[in-house]
mmCIF file of C-alpha atoms in Angstrom:
data_model
loop_
_atom_site.group_PDB
_atom_site.id
_atom_site.type_symbol
_atom_site.label_atom_id
_atom_site.label_comp_id
_atom_site.label_asym_id
_atom_site.label_seq_id
_atom_site.Cartn_x
_atom_site.Cartn_y
_atom_site.Cartn_z
ATOM 1 C CA VAL W 1 17.415 -37.119 0.149
ATOM 2 C CA ILE W 2 18.427 -38.962 3.317
ATOM 3 C CA TYR W 3 18.622 -37.085 6.605
ATOM 4 C CA ALA W 4 20.621 -38.497 9.496
ATOM 5 C CA ALA W 5 20.249 -37.365 13.105
ATOM 6 C CA SER W 6 23.454 -38.975 14.300
ATOM 7 C CA GLY W 7 25.768 -36.440 15.924
ATOM 8 C CA PHE W 8 23.113 -33.721 15.935
ATOM 9 C CA VAL W 9 23.382 -33.048 19.679
ATOM 10 C CA ALA W 10 27.139 -32.644 19.495
ATOM 11 C CA ARG W 11 26.965 -30.351 16.467
ATOM 12 C CA ASN W 12 24.186 -28.287 18.055
ATOM 13 C CA SER W 13 26.287 -27.556 21.121
ATOM 14 C CA ASP W 14 27.509 -23.977 21.263
ATOM 15 C CA ALA W 15 30.037 -24.577 24.018
ATOM 16 C CA GLN W 16 33.661 -23.722 23.297
ATOM 17 C CA GLU W 17 36.559 -26.000 24.150
ATOM 18 C CA ALA W 18 38.297 -25.082 27.395
ATOM 19 C CA GLU W 19 41.643 -25.236 25.585
ATOM 20 C CA CYS W 20 40.501 -22.429 23.290
ATOM 21 C CA PHE W 21 39.809 -20.091 26.221
ATOM 22 C CA ALA W 22 43.055 -21.112 27.905
ATOM 23 C CA GLU W 23 45.086 -20.169 24.834
ATOM 24 C CA LEU W 24 43.284 -16.859 24.354
ATOM 25 C CA ALA W 25 43.688 -16.030 28.043
ATOM 26 C CA GLN W 26 47.482 -16.080 27.475
ATOM 27 C CA SER W 27 47.233 -13.385 24.788
ATOM 28 C CA THR W 28 49.481 -10.346 25.087
ATOM 29 C CA HIS W 29 46.532 -8.177 24.021
ATOM 30 C CA ALA W 30 44.663 -7.024 27.128
ATOM 31 C CA THR W 31 41.250 -6.853 25.418
ATOM 32 C CA VAL W 32 41.494 -10.374 23.981
ATOM 33 C CA ARG W 33 42.698 -11.694 27.344
ATOM 34 C CA ALA W 34 39.793 -10.046 29.214
ATOM 35 C CA ILE W 35 37.200 -11.379 26.718
ATOM 36 C CA ALA W 36 38.636 -14.905 26.971
ATOM 37 C CA ILE W 37 38.508 -14.905 30.762
ATOM 38 C CA ALA W 38 34.965 -13.514 30.833
ATOM 39 C CA SER W 39 33.772 -15.955 28.145
ATOM 40 C CA GLU W 40 35.298 -18.918 29.973
ATOM 41 C CA ALA W 41 33.524 -17.904 33.187
ATOM 42 C CA ALA W 42 30.227 -17.458 31.328
ATOM 43 C CA GLY W 43 30.660 -20.865 29.701
ATOM 44 C CA GLN W 44 31.176 -22.508 33.062
ATOM 45 C CA ARG W 45 28.008 -20.889 34.423
ATOM 46 C CA SER W 46 26.051 -22.070 31.378
ATOM 47 C CA ALA W 47 27.383 -25.578 31.788
ATOM 48 C CA ASP W 48 26.198 -25.606 35.398
ATOM 49 C CA GLU W 49 22.717 -24.437 34.423
ATOM 50 C CA SER W 50 22.025 -25.987 31.033
ATOM 51 C CA SER W 51 24.083 -26.856 28.012
ATOM 52 C CA PRO W 52 24.085 -23.971 25.501
ATOM 53 C CA SER W 53 23.126 -24.773 21.948
ATOM 54 C CA VAL W 54 23.281 -23.140 18.531
ATOM 55 C CA ALA W 55 19.476 -23.320 18.255
ATOM 56 C CA LYS W 56 18.967 -21.713 21.671
ATOM 57 C CA ARG W 57 21.402 -18.895 20.888
ATOM 58 C CA TYR W 58 19.743 -18.317 17.505
ATOM 59 C CA ALA W 59 16.286 -18.143 19.122
ATOM 60 C CA GLN W 60 17.570 -15.606 21.664
ATOM 61 C CA GLN W 61 19.221 -13.462 18.999
ATOM 62 C CA LEU W 62 16.041 -13.559 16.897
ATOM 63 C CA ALA W 63 13.947 -12.491 19.890
ATOM 64 C CA ASP W 64 16.360 -9.603 20.563
ATOM 65 C CA LEU W 65 16.135 -8.525 16.912
ATOM 66 C CA LEU W 66 12.317 -8.566 16.967
ATOM 67 C CA ARG W 67 12.292 -6.445 20.123
ATOM 68 C CA THR W 68 14.604 -3.939 18.474
ATOM 69 C CA LEU W 69 12.480 -3.774 15.315
ATOM 70 C CA SER W 70 9.287 -3.366 17.359
ATOM 71 C CA ALA W 71 10.673 -0.510 19.440
ATOM 72 C CA ALA W 72 9.020 2.852 18.810
ATOM 73 C CA GLU W 73 12.323 4.600 18.167
ATOM 74 C CA THR W 74 13.417 2.090 15.524
ATOM 75 C CA ARG W 75 13.060 3.264 11.936
ATOM 76 C CA ARG W 76 13.029 0.357 9.488
ATOM 77 C CA HIS W 77 14.566 0.715 6.052
ATOM 78 C CA PHE W 78 14.722 -1.717 3.168
ATOM 79 C CA VAL W 79 18.129 -2.133 1.552
ATOM 80 C CA GLN W 80 18.525 -4.067 -1.684
ATOM 81 C CA CYS W 81 21.958 -5.046 -2.956
ATOM 82 C CA LEU W 82 22.508 -5.081 -6.712
ATOM 83 C CA GLN W 83 25.391 -6.347 -8.815
ATOM 84 C CA PRO W 84 26.777 -3.302 -10.690
ATOM 85 C CA ASN W 85 28.127 -5.368 -13.614
ATOM 86 C CA ALA W 86 28.543 -8.931 -14.847
ATOM 87 C CA VAL W 87 32.343 -9.071 -15.028
ATOM 88 C CA GLN W 88 33.387 -7.905 -11.538
ATOM 89 C CA ALA W 89 35.045 -4.805 -12.960
ATOM 90 C CA SER W 90 34.991 -1.370 -11.374
ATOM 91 C CA HIS W 91 32.294 0.142 -13.567
ATOM 92 C CA PHE W 92 28.522 0.633 -13.418
ATOM 93 C CA ASP W 93 26.490 -1.229 -16.039
ATOM 94 C CA GLY W 94 23.072 0.414 -16.247
ATOM 95 C CA VAL W 95 21.534 -2.380 -18.322
ATOM 96 C CA THR W 96 22.594 -5.042 -15.799
ATOM 97 C CA VAL W 97 21.242 -3.050 -12.871
ATOM 98 C CA GLN W 98 17.970 -2.249 -14.650
ATOM 99 C CA ARG W 99 17.444 -5.937 -15.426
ATOM 100 C CA GLN W 100 17.877 -6.810 -11.740
ATOM 101 C CA LEU W 101 15.483 -4.073 -10.627
ATOM 102 C CA ARG W 102 12.812 -5.318 -13.004
ATOM 103 C CA SER W 103 13.271 -9.020 -12.230
ATOM 104 C CA THR W 104 13.038 -8.435 -8.468
ATOM 105 C CA GLY W 105 9.935 -6.247 -8.811
ATOM 106 C CA SER W 106 11.679 -3.205 -7.334
ATOM 107 C CA THR W 107 10.319 -0.799 -9.955
ATOM 108 C CA GLU W 108 6.761 -1.921 -9.167
ATOM 109 C CA VAL W 109 7.367 -1.558 -5.434
ATOM 110 C CA VAL W 110 8.591 2.018 -5.915
ATOM 111 C CA ALA W 111 5.542 2.824 -8.044
ATOM 112 C CA VAL W 112 3.198 1.444 -5.364
ATOM 113 C CA LEU W 113 4.975 3.386 -2.620
ATOM 114 C CA GLN W 114 4.772 6.605 -4.615
ATOM 115 C CA ALA W 115 1.044 6.065 -5.151
ATOM 116 C CA GLY W 116 0.541 5.315 -1.463
ATOM 117 C CA PHE W 117 2.043 6.642 1.749
ATOM 118 C CA PRO W 118 5.729 5.699 1.810
ATOM 119 C CA VAL W 119 6.759 8.086 4.618
ATOM 120 C CA HIS W 120 6.017 6.913 8.159
ATOM 121 C CA LEU W 121 6.488 9.133 11.227
ATOM 122 C CA PRO W 122 5.629 7.667 14.653
ATOM 123 C CA HIS W 123 3.260 9.837 16.709
ATOM 124 C CA SER W 124 5.524 9.363 19.733
ATOM 125 C CA LEU W 125 8.478 10.792 17.813
ATOM 126 C CA LEU W 126 6.549 13.881 16.660
ATOM 127 C CA VAL W 127 5.241 14.505 20.173
ATOM 128 C CA HIS W 128 8.740 14.115 21.597
ATOM 129 C CA LYS W 129 10.108 16.655 19.130
ATOM 130 C CA LEU W 130 7.215 19.133 19.086
ATOM 131 C CA ALA W 131 5.425 18.748 22.425
ATOM 132 C CA GLU W 132 5.984 22.377 23.472
ATOM 133 C CA ILE W 133 4.058 23.751 20.479
ATOM 134 C CA GLU W 134 0.620 25.015 21.518
ATOM 135 C CA ILE W 135 -2.294 24.544 19.126
ATOM 136 C CA VAL W 136 -5.828 25.912 19.293
ATOM 137 C CA ASN W 137 -8.507 23.797 17.608
ATOM 138 C CA SER W 138 -11.998 23.924 19.108
ATOM 139 C CA ASN W 139 -13.279 21.224 16.728
ATOM 140 C CA LEU W 140 -10.759 18.681 18.002
ATOM 141 C CA PHE W 141 -10.299 19.821 21.602
ATOM 142 C CA GLY W 142 -13.832 21.043 22.362
ATOM 143 C CA ASP W 143 -12.819 24.561 23.434
ATOM 144 C CA GLU W 144 -10.540 27.450 22.504
ATOM 145 C CA ALA W 145 -7.842 26.603 25.047
ATOM 146 C CA PRO W 146 -4.398 25.943 23.529
ATOM 147 C CA ARG W 147 -3.126 22.394 23.859
ATOM 148 C CA ARG W 148 0.444 21.132 24.003
ATOM 149 C CA GLY W 149 1.588 17.759 22.739
ATOM 150 C CA ASP W 150 2.004 16.438 26.272
ATOM 151 C CA SER W 151 -1.555 17.353 27.309
ATOM 152 C CA VAL W 152 -3.570 15.406 24.703
ATOM 153 C CA SER W 153 -3.314 12.017 23.038
ATOM 154 C CA PRO W 154 -0.440 11.733 20.537
ATOM 155 C CA MET W 155 -2.733 11.015 17.584
ATOM 156 C CA LEU W 156 -4.982 13.984 18.416
ATOM 157 C CA PHE W 157 -1.986 16.296 18.721
ATOM 158 C CA VAL W 158 -0.613 15.147 15.354
ATOM 159 C CA GLU W 159 -3.995 15.659 13.692
ATOM 160 C CA ALA W 160 -4.253 19.168 15.153
ATOM 161 C CA LEU W 161 -0.706 19.872 13.974
ATOM 162 C CA LEU W 162 -1.562 18.797 10.436
ATOM 163 C CA ARG W 163 -4.610 21.048 10.373
ATOM 164 C CA ALA W 164 -2.688 23.983 11.820
ATOM 165 C CA THR W 165 -0.067 23.666 9.087
ATOM 166 C CA LEU W 166 -2.626 23.169 6.283
ATOM 167 C CA VAL W 167 -1.457 19.734 5.158
ATOM 168 C CA ALA W 168 -3.991 18.486 2.600
ATOM 169 C CA PRO W 169 -6.129 15.602 3.957
ATOM 170 C CA ASP W 170 -5.453 13.577 0.795
ATOM 171 C CA ASP W 171 -1.708 13.744 1.494
ATOM 172 C CA TYR W 172 -1.753 11.802 4.749
ATOM 173 C CA ALA W 173 -3.349 8.949 6.655
ATOM 174 C CA LEU W 174 -3.456 8.820 10.452
ATOM 175 C CA GLY W 175 -2.663 5.435 11.905
ATOM 176 C CA ILE W 176 -3.005 4.381 15.520
ATOM 177 C CA SER W 177 0.696 4.821 16.209
ATOM 178 C CA ALA W 178 2.112 6.655 13.187
ATOM 179 C CA LEU W 179 1.466 9.323 10.579
ATOM 180 C CA HIS W 180 1.679 8.092 6.980
ATOM 181 C CA LEU W 181 2.508 10.660 4.296
ATOM 182 C CA LYS W 182 2.565 10.672 0.537
ATOM 183 C CA ALA W 183 5.925 11.242 -1.105
ATOM 184 C CA GLY W 184 6.810 14.943 -0.935
ATOM 185 C CA ALA W 185 3.956 15.838 1.433
ATOM 186 C CA ALA W 186 4.582 17.774 4.677
ATOM 187 C CA GLU W 187 8.313 17.713 4.096
ATOM 188 C CA PHE W 188 8.799 20.094 7.030
ATOM 189 C CA LEU W 189 7.718 17.276 9.366
ATOM 190 C CA SER W 190 10.155 14.829 7.790
ATOM 191 C CA ALA W 191 12.859 17.465 8.133
ATOM 192 C CA ALA W 192 11.898 18.110 11.770
ATOM 193 C CA GLU W 193 12.440 14.439 12.501
ATOM 194 C CA GLU W 194 16.156 14.802 11.739
ATOM 195 C CA LEU W 195 16.632 18.018 13.773
ATOM 196 C CA ASP W 196 17.160 18.553 17.477
ATOM 197 C CA ARG W 197 14.102 19.616 19.450
ATOM 198 C CA PRO W 198 14.647 23.414 19.429
ATOM 199 C CA SER W 199 15.351 23.427 15.689
ATOM 200 C CA ALA W 200 12.369 21.182 14.965
ATOM 201 C CA VAL W 201 10.052 23.414 17.010
ATOM 202 C CA ALA W 202 11.360 26.543 15.253
ATOM 203 C CA LEU W 203 10.816 24.954 11.838
ATOM 204 C CA VAL W 204 7.207 23.949 12.523
ATOM 205 C CA ARG W 205 6.376 27.249 14.204
ATOM 206 C CA ALA W 206 7.658 29.079 11.116
ATOM 207 C CA ARG W 207 5.300 26.976 9.002
ATOM 208 C CA MET W 208 2.381 27.768 11.330
ATOM 209 C CA GLU W 209 3.165 31.487 11.226
ATOM 210 C CA MET W 210 3.240 31.390 7.431
ATOM 211 C CA VAL W 211 -0.179 29.700 7.382
ATOM 212 C CA SER W 212 -1.526 32.277 9.827
ATOM 213 C CA ARG W 213 -0.345 35.138 7.610
ATOM 214 C CA LEU W 214 -1.965 33.534 4.561
ATOM 215 C CA GLU W 215 -5.275 33.115 6.394
ATOM 216 C CA THR W 216 -5.346 36.730 7.566
ATOM 217 C CA ALA W 217 -4.181 38.220 4.243
#
């Protein structure tokens, strides 16, 4: 294989031709016309500062994506696309799909997740949703005074919440920034994540009241 660097700088340039903006600026569509004018002005500013490039734009977009994925409020999901059949017809071929799942290792991944802790709930999210709930736990807090989620560390509040709702210790693992649950464990917390704050608080309080009744029965 022979690689040639000739013309690389020109091909790496991300600048648009001025004629392109000029044509788009004549559009009868107001939105297209406004975008063309703004893009042409931005291109002129970039040309004055430094020549834009495909590589530079890619690096910036990648950095933006990493910041988004690292944000506490971002929930990451894995999506796998499968071909439903081998003839591009509008029907589902179970054998074809099963073969793809096995060859890509998806069945093994699901088995590992089920044996581990596939559900991840950030401490910050649980505190945001359930901060107004007061919990008494002298072993964790050192006294009998009730604590709210905004008065103790997020991880300590989540641990106290798990104990107050009688979630089995084998069903969860406490990380530094998130709670990891086994499949099907503490489903009320997973449900609370999707609710607004008042509904989430009501749901968890109902669970705590049920536990209290069981303990005093």
